[in-house]
Tab-separated table of C-alpha atoms in Angstrom:
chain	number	residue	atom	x	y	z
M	8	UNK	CA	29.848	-16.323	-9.742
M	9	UNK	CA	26.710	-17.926	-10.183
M	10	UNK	CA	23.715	-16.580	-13.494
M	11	UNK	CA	20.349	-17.072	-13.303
M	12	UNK	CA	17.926	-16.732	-16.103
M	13	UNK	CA	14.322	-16.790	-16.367
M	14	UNK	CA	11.475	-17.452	-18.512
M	15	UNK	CA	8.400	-18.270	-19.144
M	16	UNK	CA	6.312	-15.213	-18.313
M	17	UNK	CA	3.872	-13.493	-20.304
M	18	UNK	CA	0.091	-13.028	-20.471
M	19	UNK	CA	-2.323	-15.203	-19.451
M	20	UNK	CA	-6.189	-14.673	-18.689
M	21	UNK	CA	-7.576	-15.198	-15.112
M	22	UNK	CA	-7.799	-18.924	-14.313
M	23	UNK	CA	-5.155	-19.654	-17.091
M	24	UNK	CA	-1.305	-21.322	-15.539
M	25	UNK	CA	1.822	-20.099	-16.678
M	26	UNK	CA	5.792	-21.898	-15.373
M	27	UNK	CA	8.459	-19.997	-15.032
M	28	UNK	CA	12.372	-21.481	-15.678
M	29	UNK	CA	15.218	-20.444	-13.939
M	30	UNK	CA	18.609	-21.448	-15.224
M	31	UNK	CA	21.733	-21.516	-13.228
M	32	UNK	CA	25.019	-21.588	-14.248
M	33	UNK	CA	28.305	-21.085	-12.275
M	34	UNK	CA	29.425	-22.930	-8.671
M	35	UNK	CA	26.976	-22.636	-5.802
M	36	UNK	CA	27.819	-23.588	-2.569
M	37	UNK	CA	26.656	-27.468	-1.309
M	38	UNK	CA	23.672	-25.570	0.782
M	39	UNK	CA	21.666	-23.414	-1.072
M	40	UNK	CA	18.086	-22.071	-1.452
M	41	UNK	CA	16.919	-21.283	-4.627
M	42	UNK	CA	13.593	-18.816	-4.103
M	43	UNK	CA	11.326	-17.048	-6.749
M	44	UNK	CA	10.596	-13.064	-5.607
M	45	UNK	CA	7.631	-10.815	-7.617
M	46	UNK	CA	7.370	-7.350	-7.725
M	47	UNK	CA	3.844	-5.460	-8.749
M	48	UNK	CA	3.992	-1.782	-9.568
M	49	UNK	CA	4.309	0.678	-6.469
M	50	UNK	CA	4.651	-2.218	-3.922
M	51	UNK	CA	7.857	-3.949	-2.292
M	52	UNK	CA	9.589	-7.340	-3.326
M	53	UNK	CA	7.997	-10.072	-1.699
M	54	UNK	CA	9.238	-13.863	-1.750
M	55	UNK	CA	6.775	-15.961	-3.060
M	56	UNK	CA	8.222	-19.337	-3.090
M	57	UNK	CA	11.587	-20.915	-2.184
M	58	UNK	CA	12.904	-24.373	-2.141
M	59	UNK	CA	16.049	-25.623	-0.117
M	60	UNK	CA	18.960	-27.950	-1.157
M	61	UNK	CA	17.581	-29.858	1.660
M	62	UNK	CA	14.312	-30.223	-0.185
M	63	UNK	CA	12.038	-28.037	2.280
M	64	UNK	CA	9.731	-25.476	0.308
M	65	UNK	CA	8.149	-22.142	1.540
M	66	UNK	CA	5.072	-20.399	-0.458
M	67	UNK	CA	3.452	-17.088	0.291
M	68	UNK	CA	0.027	-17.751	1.717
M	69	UNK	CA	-1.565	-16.278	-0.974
M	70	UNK	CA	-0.156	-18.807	-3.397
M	71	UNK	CA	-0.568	-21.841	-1.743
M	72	UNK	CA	-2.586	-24.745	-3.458
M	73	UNK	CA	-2.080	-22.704	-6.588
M	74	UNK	CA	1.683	-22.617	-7.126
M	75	UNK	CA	4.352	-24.774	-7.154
M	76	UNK	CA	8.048	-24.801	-6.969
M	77	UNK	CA	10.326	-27.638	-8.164
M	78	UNK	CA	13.935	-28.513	-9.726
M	79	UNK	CA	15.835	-30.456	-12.352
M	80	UNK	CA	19.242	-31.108	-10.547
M	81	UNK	CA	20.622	-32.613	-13.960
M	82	UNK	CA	19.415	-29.016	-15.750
M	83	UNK	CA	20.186	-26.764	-12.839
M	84	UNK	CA	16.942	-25.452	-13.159
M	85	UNK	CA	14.165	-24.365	-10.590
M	86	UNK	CA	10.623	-23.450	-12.115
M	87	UNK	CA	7.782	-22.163	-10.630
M	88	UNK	CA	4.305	-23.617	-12.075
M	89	UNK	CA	1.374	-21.063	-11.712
M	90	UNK	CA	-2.070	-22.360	-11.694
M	91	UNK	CA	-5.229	-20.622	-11.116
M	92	UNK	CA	-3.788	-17.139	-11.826
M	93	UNK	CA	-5.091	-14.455	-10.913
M	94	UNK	CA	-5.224	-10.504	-12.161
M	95	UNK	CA	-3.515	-9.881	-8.466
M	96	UNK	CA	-0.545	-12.241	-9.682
M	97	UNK	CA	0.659	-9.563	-11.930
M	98	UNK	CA	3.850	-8.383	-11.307
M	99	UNK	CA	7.710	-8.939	-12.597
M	100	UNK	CA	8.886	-12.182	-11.118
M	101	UNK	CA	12.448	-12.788	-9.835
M	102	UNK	CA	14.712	-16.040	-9.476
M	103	UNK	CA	17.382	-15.743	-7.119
M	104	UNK	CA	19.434	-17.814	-5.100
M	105	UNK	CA	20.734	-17.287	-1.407
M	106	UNK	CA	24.238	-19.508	-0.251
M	107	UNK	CA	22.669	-20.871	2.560
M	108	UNK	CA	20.355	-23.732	3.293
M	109	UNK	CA	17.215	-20.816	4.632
M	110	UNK	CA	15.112	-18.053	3.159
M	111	UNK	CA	15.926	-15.939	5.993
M	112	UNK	CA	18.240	-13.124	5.248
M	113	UNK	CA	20.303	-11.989	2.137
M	114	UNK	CA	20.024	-13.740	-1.065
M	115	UNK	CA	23.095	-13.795	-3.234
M	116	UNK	CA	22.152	-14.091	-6.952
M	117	UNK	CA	19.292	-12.657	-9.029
M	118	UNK	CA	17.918	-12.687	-12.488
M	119	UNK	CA	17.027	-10.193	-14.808
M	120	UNK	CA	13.047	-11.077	-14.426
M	121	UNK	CA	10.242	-11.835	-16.222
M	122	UNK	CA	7.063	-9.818	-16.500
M	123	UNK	CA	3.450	-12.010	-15.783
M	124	UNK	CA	0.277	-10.416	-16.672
M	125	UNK	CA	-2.271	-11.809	-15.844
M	126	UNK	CA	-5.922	-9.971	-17.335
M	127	UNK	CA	-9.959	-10.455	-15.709
């Protein structure tokens, strides 16, 4: 059984950065994909940036050039560094983890979340 908790959220002003932590504990499998999901009010889950055990990374479109995602093998913990926010940014954000070495298909493991606002 694997637990992943974030943090880091909270409000920031337009323009401002904010990085999110996600700590794992527990046995995941040698192939895995960490990812980091948001979720604004009245629309669906979308992933927003996920990062292989293989070291490939995928970002939403709309984040690209402003976010980053990275690890700390010896902390078993994946952030996500948000620069350049913006007020459409705002949304609960999710850490989760899928067994595999993709971010196709079901993911495995999720956090509680962490709520980003982020104000014009």
């Amino acid at each position: 059984q694997v637990q992943l908790v974030e943090s880091g959220g909270g409000l920031v002003q337009a323009g401002g950065s904010l990085r999110l932590s996600c700590a794992a504990s527990g046995r995941t499998s040698s192939s895995y994909t960490m990812g980091w999901f948001r979720q604004a009010p009245g629309k669906e889950r979308e992933l927003v940036a996920g990062l292989t055990s293989g070291g490939s990374t995928y970002y939403k479109n709309s984040v690209k050039g402003r976010f980053t995602i990275s690890r700390d093998n010896a902390k078993n913990t994946v952030y996500l560094q948000m620069n350049s926010l913006k007020p459409e940014d705002t949304a609960v954000y999710y850490c989760a983890l899928k067994n595999s070495d993709s971010w196709i298909g079901q993911w495995n493991y999720w956090g509680q979340g962490t709520q980003v606002t982020v104000s014009s």
